[in-house]
mmCIF file of C-alpha atoms in Angstrom:
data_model
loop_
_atom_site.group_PDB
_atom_site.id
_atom_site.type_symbol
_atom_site.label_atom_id
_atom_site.label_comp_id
_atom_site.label_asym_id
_atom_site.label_seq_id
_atom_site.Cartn_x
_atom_site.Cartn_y
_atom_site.Cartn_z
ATOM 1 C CA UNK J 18 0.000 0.000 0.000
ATOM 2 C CA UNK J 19 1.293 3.618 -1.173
ATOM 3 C CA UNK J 20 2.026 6.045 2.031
ATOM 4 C CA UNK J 21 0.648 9.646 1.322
ATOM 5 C CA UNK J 22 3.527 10.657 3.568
ATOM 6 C CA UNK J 23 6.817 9.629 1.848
ATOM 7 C CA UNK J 24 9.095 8.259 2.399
ATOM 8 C CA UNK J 25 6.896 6.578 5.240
ATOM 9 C CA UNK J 26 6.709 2.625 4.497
ATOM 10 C CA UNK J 27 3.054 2.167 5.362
ATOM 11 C CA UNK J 28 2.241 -1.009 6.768
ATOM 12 C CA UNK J 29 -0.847 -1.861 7.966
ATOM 13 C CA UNK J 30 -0.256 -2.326 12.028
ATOM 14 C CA UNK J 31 -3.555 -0.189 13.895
ATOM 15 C CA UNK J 32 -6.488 1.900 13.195
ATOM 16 C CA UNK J 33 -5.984 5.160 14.646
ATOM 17 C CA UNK J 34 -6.637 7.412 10.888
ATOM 18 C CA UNK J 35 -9.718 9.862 11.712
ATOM 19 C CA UNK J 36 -11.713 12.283 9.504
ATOM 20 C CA UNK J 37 -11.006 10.748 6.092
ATOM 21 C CA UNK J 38 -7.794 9.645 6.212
ATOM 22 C CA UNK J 39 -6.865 6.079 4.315
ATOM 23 C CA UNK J 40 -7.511 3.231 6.085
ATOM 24 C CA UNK J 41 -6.239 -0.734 5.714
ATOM 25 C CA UNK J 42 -8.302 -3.716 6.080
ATOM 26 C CA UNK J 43 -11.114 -3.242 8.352
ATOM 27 C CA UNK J 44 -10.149 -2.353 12.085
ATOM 28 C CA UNK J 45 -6.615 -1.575 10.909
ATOM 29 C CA UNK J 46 -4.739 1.886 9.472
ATOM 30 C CA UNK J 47 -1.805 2.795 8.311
ATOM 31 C CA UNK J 48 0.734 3.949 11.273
ATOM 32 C CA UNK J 49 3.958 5.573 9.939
ATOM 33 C CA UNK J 50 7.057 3.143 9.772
ATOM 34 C CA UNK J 51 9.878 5.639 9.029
ATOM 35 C CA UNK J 52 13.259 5.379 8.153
ATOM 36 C CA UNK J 53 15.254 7.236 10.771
ATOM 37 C CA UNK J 54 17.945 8.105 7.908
ATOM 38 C CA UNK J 55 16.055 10.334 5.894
ATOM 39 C CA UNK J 56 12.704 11.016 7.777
ATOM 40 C CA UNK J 57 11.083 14.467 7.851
ATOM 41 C CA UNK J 58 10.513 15.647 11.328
ATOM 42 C CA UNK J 59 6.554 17.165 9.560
ATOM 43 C CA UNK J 60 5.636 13.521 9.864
ATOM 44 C CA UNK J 61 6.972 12.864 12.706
ATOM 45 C CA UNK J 62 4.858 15.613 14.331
ATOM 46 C CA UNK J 63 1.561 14.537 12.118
ATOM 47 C CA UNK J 64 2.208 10.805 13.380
ATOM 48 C CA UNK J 65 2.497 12.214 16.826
ATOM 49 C CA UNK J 66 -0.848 14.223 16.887
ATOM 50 C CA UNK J 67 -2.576 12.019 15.086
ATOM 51 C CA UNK J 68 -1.767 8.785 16.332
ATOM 52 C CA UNK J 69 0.631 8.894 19.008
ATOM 53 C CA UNK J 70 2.879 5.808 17.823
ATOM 54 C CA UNK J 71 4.794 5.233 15.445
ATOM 55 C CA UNK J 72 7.530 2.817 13.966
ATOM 56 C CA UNK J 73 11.325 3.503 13.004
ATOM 57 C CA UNK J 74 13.993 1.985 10.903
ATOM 58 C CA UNK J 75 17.554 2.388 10.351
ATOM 59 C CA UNK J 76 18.102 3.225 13.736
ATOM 60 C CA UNK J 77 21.085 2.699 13.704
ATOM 61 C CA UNK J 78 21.531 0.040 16.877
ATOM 62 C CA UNK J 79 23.917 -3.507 16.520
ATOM 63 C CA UNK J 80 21.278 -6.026 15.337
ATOM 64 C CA UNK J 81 23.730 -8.187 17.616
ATOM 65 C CA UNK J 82 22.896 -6.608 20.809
ATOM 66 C CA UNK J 83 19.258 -6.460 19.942
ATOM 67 C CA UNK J 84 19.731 -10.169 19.604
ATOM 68 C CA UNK J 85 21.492 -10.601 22.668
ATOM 69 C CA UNK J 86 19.423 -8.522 24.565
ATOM 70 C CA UNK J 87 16.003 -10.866 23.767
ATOM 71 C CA UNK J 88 17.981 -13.815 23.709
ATOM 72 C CA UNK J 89 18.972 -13.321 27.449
ATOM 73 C CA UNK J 90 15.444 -12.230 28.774
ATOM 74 C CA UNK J 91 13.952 -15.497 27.205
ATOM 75 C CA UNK J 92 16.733 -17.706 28.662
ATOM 76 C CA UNK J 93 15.729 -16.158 31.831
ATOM 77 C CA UNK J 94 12.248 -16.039 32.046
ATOM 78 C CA UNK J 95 12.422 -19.900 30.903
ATOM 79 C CA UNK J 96 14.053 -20.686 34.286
ATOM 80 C CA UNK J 97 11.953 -22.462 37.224
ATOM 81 C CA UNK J 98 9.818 -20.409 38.743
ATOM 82 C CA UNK J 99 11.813 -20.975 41.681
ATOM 83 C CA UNK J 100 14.618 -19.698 40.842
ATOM 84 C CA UNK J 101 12.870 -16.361 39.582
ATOM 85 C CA UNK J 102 11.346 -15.895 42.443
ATOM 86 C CA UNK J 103 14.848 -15.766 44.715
ATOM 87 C CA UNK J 104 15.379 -12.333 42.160
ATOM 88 C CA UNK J 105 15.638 -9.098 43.307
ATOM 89 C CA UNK J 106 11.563 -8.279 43.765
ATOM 90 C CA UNK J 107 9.670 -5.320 42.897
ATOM 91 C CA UNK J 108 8.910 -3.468 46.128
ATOM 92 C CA UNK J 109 8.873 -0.278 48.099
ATOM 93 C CA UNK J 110 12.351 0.096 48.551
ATOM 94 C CA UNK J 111 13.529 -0.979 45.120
ATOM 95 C CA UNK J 112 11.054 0.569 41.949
ATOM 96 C CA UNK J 113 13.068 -2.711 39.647
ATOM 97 C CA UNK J 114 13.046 -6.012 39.990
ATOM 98 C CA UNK J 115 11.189 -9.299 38.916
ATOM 99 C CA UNK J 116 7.855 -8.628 38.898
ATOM 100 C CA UNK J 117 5.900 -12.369 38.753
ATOM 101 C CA UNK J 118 3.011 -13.274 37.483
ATOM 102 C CA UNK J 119 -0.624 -12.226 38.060
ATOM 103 C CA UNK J 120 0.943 -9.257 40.077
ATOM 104 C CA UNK J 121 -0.205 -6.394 37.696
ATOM 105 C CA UNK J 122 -2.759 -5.004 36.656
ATOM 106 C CA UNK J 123 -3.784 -0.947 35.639
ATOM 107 C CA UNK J 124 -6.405 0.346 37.391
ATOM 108 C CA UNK J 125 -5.242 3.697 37.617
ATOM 109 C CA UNK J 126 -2.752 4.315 34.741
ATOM 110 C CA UNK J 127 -3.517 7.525 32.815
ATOM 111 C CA UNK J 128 -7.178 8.060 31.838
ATOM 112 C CA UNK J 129 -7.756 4.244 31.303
ATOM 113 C CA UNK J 130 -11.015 4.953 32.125
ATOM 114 C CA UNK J 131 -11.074 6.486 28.475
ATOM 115 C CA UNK J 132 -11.194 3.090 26.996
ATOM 116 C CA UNK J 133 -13.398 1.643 29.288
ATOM 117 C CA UNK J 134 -16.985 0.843 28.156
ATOM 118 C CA UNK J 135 -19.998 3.502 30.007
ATOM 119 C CA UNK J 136 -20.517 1.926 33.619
ATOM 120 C CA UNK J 137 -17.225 -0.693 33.870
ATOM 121 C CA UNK J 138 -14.856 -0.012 36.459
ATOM 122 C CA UNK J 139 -10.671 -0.962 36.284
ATOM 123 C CA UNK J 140 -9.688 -4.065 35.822
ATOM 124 C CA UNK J 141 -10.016 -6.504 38.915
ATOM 125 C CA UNK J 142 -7.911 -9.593 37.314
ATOM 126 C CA UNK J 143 -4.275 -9.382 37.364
ATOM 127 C CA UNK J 144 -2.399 -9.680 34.023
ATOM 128 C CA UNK J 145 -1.455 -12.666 32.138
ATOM 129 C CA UNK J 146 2.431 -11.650 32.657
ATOM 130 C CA UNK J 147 5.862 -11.491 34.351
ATOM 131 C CA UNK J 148 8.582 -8.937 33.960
ATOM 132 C CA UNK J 149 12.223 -8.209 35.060
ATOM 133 C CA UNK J 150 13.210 -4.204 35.074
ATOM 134 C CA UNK J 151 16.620 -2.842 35.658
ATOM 135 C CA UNK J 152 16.984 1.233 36.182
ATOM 136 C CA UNK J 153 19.758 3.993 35.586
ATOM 137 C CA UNK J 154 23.369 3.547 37.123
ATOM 138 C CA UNK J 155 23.966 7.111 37.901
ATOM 139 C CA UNK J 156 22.640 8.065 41.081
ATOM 140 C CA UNK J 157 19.205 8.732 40.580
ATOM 141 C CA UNK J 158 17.691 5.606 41.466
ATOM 142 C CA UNK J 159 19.001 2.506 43.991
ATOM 143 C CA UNK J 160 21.704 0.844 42.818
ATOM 144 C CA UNK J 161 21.532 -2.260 39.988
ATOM 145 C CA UNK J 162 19.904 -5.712 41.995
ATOM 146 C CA UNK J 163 20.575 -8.679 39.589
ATOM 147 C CA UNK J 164 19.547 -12.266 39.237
ATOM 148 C CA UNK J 165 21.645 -15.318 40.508
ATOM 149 C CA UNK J 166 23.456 -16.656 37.789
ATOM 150 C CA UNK J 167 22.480 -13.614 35.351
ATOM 151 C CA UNK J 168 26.601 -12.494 34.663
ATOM 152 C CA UNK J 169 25.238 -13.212 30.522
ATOM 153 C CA UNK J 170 21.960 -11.359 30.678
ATOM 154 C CA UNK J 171 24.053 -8.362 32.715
ATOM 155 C CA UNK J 172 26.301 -7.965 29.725
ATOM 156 C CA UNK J 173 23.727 -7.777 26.977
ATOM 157 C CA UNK J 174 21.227 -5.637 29.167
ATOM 158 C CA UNK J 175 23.823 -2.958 30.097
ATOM 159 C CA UNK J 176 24.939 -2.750 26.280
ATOM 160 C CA UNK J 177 21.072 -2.583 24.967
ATOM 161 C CA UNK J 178 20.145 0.009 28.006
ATOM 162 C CA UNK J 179 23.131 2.135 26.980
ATOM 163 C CA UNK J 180 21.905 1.860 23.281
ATOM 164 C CA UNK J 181 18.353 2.832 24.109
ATOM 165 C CA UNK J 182 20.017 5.724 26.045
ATOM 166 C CA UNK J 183 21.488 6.756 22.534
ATOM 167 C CA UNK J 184 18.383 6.233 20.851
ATOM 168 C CA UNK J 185 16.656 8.003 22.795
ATOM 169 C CA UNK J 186 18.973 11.513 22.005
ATOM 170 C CA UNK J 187 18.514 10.879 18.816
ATOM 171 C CA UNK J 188 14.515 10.614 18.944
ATOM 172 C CA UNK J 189 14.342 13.355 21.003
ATOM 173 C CA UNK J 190 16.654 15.689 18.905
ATOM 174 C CA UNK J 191 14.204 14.979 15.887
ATOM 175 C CA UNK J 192 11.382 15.708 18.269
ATOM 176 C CA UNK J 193 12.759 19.157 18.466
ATOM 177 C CA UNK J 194 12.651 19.575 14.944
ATOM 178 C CA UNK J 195 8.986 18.131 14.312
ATOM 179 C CA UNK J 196 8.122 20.631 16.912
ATOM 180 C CA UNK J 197 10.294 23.424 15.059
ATOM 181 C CA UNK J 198 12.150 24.565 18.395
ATOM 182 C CA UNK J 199 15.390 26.416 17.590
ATOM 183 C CA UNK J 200 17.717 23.780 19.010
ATOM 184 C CA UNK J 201 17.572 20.544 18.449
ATOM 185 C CA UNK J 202 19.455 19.856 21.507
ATOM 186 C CA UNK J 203 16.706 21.465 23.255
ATOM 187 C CA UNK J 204 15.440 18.298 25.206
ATOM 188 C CA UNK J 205 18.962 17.547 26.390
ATOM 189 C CA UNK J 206 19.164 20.322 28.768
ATOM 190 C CA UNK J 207 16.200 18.149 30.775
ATOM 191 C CA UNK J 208 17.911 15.053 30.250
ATOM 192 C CA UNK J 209 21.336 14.984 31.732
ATOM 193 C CA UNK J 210 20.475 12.287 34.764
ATOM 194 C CA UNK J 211 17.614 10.585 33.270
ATOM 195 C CA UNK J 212 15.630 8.335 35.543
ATOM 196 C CA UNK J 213 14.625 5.967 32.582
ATOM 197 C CA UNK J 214 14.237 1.815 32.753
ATOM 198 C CA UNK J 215 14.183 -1.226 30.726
ATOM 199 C CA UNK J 216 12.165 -3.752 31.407
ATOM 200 C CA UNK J 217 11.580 -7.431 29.933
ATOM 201 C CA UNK J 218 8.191 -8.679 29.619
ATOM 202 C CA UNK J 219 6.846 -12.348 29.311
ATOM 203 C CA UNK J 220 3.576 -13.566 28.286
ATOM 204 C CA UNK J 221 3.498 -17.332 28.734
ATOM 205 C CA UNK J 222 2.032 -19.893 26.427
ATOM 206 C CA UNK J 223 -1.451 -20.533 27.523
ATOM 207 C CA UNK J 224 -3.020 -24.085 27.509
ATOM 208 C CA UNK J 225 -6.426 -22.581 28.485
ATOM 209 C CA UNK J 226 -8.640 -19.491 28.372
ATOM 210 C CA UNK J 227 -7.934 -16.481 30.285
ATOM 211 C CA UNK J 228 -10.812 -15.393 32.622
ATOM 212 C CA UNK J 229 -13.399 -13.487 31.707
ATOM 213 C CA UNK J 230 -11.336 -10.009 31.162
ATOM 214 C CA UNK J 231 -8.484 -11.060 32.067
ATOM 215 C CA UNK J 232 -5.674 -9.716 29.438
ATOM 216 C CA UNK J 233 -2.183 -10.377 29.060
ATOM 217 C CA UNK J 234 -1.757 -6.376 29.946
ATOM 218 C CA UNK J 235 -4.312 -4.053 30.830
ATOM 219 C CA UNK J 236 -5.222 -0.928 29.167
ATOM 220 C CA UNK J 237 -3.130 1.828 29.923
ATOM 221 C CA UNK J 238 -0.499 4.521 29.019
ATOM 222 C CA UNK J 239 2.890 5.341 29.556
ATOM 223 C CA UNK J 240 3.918 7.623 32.359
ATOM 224 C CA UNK J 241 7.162 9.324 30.779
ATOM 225 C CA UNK J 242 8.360 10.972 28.053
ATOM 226 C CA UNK J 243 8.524 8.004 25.568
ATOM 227 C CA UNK J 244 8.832 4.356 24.778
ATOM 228 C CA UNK J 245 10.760 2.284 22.873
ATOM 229 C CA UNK J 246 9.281 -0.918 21.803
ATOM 230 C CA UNK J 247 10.429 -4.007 20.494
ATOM 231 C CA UNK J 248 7.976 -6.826 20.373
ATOM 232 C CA UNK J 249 7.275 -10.369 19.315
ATOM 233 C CA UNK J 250 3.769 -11.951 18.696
ATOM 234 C CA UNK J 251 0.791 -10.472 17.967
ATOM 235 C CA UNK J 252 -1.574 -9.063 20.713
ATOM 236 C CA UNK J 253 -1.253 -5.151 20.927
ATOM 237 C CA UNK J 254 -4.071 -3.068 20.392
ATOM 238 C CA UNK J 255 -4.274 0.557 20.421
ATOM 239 C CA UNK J 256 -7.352 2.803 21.453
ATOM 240 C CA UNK J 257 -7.876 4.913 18.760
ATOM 241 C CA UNK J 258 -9.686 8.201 18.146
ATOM 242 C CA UNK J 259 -12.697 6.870 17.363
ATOM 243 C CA UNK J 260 -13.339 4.885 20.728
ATOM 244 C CA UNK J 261 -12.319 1.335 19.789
ATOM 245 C CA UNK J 262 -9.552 -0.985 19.835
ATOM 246 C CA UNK J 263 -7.541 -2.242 17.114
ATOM 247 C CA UNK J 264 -4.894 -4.500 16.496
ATOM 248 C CA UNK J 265 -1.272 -4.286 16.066
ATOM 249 C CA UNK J 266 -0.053 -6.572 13.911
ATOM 250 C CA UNK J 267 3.429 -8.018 14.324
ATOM 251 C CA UNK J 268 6.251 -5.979 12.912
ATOM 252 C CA UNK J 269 8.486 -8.511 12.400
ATOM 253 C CA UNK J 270 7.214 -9.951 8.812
ATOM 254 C CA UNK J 271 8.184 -6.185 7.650
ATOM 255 C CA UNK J 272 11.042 -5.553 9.453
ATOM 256 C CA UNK J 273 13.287 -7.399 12.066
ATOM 257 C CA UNK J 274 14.959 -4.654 13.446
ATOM 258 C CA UNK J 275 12.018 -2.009 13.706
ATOM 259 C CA UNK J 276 11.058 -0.306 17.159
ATOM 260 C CA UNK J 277 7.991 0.990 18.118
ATOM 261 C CA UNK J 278 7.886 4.132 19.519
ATOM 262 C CA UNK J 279 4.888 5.644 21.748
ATOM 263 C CA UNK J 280 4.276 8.592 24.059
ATOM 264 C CA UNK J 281 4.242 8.960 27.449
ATOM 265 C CA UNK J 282 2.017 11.212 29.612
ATOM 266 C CA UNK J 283 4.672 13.827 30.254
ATOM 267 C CA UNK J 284 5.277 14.633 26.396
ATOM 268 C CA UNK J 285 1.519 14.768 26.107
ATOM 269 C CA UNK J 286 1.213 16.983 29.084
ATOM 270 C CA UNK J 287 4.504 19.025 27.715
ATOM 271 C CA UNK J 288 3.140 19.801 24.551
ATOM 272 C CA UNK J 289 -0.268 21.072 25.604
ATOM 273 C CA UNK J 290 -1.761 17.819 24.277
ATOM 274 C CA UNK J 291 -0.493 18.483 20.801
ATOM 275 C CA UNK J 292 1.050 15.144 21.079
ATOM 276 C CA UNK J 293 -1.218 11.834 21.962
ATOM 277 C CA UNK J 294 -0.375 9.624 24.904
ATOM 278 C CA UNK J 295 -2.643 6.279 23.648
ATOM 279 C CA UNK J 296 -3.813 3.938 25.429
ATOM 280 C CA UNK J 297 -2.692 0.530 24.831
ATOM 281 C CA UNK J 298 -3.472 -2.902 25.929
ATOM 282 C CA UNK J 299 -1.744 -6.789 25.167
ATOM 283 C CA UNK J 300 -5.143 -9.261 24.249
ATOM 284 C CA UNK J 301 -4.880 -12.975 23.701
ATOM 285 C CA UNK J 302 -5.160 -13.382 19.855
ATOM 286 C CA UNK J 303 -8.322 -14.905 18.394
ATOM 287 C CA UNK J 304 -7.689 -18.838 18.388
ATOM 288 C CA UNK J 305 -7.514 -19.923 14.789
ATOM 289 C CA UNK J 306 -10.543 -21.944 13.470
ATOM 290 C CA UNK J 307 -9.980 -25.796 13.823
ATOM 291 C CA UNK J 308 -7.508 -25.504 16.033
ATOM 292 C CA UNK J 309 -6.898 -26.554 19.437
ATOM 293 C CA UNK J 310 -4.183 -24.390 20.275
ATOM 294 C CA UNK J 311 -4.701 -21.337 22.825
ATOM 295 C CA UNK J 312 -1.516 -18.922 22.597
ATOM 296 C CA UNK J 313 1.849 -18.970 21.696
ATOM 297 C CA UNK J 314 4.066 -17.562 24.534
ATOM 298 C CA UNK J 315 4.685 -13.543 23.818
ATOM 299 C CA UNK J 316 7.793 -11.420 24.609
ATOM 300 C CA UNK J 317 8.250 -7.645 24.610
ATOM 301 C CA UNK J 318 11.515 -5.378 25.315
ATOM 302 C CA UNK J 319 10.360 -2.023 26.507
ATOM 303 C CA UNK J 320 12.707 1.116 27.269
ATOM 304 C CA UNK J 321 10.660 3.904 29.242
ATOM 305 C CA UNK J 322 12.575 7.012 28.540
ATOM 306 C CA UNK J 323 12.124 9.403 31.618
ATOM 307 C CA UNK J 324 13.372 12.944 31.868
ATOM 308 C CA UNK J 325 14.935 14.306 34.905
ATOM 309 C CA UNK J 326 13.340 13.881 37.803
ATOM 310 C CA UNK J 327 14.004 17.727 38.979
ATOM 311 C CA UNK J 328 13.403 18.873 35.438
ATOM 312 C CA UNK J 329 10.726 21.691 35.542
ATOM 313 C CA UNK J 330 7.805 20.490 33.288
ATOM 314 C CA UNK J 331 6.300 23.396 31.714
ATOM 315 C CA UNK J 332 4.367 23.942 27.890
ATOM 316 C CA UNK J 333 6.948 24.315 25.141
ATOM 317 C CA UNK J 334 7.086 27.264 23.529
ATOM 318 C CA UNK J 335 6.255 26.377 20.211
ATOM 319 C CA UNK J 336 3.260 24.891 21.767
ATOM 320 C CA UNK J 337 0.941 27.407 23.272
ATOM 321 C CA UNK J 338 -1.541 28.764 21.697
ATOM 322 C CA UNK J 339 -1.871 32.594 21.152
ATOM 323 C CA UNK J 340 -4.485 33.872 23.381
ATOM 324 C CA UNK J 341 -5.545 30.512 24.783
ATOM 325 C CA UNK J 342 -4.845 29.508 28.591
ATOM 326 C CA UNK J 343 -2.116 27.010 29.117
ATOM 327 C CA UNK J 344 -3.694 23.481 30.189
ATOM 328 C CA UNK J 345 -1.317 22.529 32.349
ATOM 329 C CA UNK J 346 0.562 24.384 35.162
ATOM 330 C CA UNK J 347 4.287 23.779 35.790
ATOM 331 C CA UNK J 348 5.851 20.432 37.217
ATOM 332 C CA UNK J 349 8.321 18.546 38.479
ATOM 333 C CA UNK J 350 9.105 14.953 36.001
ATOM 334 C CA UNK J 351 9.783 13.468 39.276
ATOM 335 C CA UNK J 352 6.458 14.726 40.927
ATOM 336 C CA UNK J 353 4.573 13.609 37.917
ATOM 337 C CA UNK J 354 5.819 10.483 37.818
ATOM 338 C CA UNK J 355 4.969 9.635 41.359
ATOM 339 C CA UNK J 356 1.481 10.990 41.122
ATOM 340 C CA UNK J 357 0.902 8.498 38.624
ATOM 341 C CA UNK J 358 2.688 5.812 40.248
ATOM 342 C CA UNK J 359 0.365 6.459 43.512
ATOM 343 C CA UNK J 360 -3.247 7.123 41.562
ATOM 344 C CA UNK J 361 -2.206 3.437 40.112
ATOM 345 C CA UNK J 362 -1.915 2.318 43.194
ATOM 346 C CA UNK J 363 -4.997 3.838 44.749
ATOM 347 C CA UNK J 364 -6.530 2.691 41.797
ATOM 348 C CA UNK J 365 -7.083 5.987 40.653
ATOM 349 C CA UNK J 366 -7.506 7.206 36.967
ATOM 350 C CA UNK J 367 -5.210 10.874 36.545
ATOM 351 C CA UNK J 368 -6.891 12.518 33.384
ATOM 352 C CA UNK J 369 -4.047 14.934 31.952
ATOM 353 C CA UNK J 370 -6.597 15.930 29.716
ATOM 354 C CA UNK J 371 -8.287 17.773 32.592
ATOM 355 C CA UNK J 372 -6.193 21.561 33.140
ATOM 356 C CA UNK J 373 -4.464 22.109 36.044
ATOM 357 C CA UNK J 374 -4.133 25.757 35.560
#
């Protein structure tokens, strides 16, 4: 299918067009995959406000630590559940960690509620998953806790963290084109001890159903400034902008070494909503006809890109409005992070959508 937005590589992965635009099969659009050599930061911007993901190319990162980096995570999540469970846990004292399963869920991640049907609350079932998260080594967070036995997995995590790291610039400095600020090093002066994580996600095979609701990950957004996503399997949907959910197919039949890229909160709240933070959600794939088979197991390799946490939060200038209000008033990234990490807990919903000012 023919992009109107070369050189984007349209492929059709979720359904997210609105007012006319072209559309793929049915429940499925065309979201931007765009080559990170040559792309023009207009699309990036018109991806960004449109849809709110987006996929890249020639990034530019060693296929071999990609490799290395899933290879380890599956190694590791296929050990006895024993054995994962004498990790370093998630908990109060440590924001990292092996997280197990059926200890998730999102009850309160940002405006969730938004893709909830009229009268259903948050989810009450726990998600269909496990994870293992490592944070920065420079001072902002606790130190580094690793698995027994994990020297392998420490090597290739530290080199695909430091990558993502790099990435990251890079994204960011073409985000300060698309949003035609003066310097593209403008995002780097709130970015200089970022307080960002990896974190390894497993969805196990299933030889039955899941419970009525139950998902593999419930709905919800990012907190941060953005993610970078590299999946395998089918099962991500996207809430798009005309109230339903739609599928993103797998990436890897087009391209091995793409990433998906989404918004967090903060950029949405930093760019006076000009940018989308969508909600998104992991499903159980429709069983195929005739077959007995429930799910293959799913794996994911996400890199949440946080700013500074004393990094004043405040609308960009190219992105107020002349003689409108500003929708948000001025924060901390740290503050905002932990006000969503606590609403989730509470099992609030935070609507950044709502002003504050």
């Amino acid at each position: 299918m023919a992009s109107r937005l070369p050189p984007f590589l349209a492929i059709c992965l979720a359904g997210l067009a609105a007012g006319g635009e072209p559309t793929c099969a049915e429940g499925t659009a065309g979201v931007p995959v765009m080559s990170l050599a040559s792309v023009d930061p207009a699309e990036i911007d018109r991806a960004l406000r449109e849809v709110g993901f987006l996929a890249i190319v020639d990034h530019g990162v060693d296929e071999r630590v990609i490799d290395a980096a899933w290879r380890t995570a599956a190694e590791w999540f296929s050990r006895p559940r024993e054995e994962k469970a004498r990790a370093p846990l998630l908990g109060p004292d440590y924001p990292y960690g092996y997280s197990p399963l059926h200890s998730e869920a999102h009850p309160g991640s940002e405006d969730d509620a938004r893709a909830r049907a009229p009268g259903d609350g948050p989810p009450t079932l726990a998600d269909e998953k496990e994870m293992l998260c490592i944070g920065p080594e420079n001072g902002v967070a606790p130190a580094r806790r690793w698995p027994e036995q994990s020297d392998e997995l420490r090597v290739a995590w530290l080199a695909y963290f430091d990558a993502m790291v790099a990435l990251s610039d890079r994204i960011l400095e073409l985000f300060a084109r698309a949003l035609r600020l003066d310097d593209d090093g403008w995002f780097s002066h709130f970015n200089r001890r970022h307080a960002s994580a990896l974190r390894a996600i497993n969805y196990p095979a299933l030889d039955a159903d899941l419970a009525p609701g139950q998902l593999r990950s419930s709905a919800h957004t990012d907190y941060g400034a953005l993610t970078i996503l590299r999946v395998g399997g089918p099962g991500l949907q996207i809430f798009n902008r005309a109230g339903a959910w739609v599928d993103v197919p797998s990436i890897e039949p087009h391209n091995g070494s793409a990433f998906v890229i989404n918004l967090g909160d903060l950029m949405s709240r930093w760019t006076n909503n000009r940018w989308l933070s969508t909600p998104h959600r992991v499903v159980v794939p429709p069983r195929a006809p005739d077959t007995r088979a429930f799910a293959d197991a799913r794996q994911a390799l996400a890199f949440f890109h946080n700013m500074d946490m004393d990094a004043l939060i405040e609308t960009i200038p190219t992105c107020r409005e002349e003689g409108a209000p500003l929708r948000y008033a001025p924060i901390l990234a740290g503050e905002h992070l932990m006000k969503k990490h606590e609403a989730a807990t509470r099992g609030e919903a935070l609507n950044i959508y709502a002003a504050t000012a």
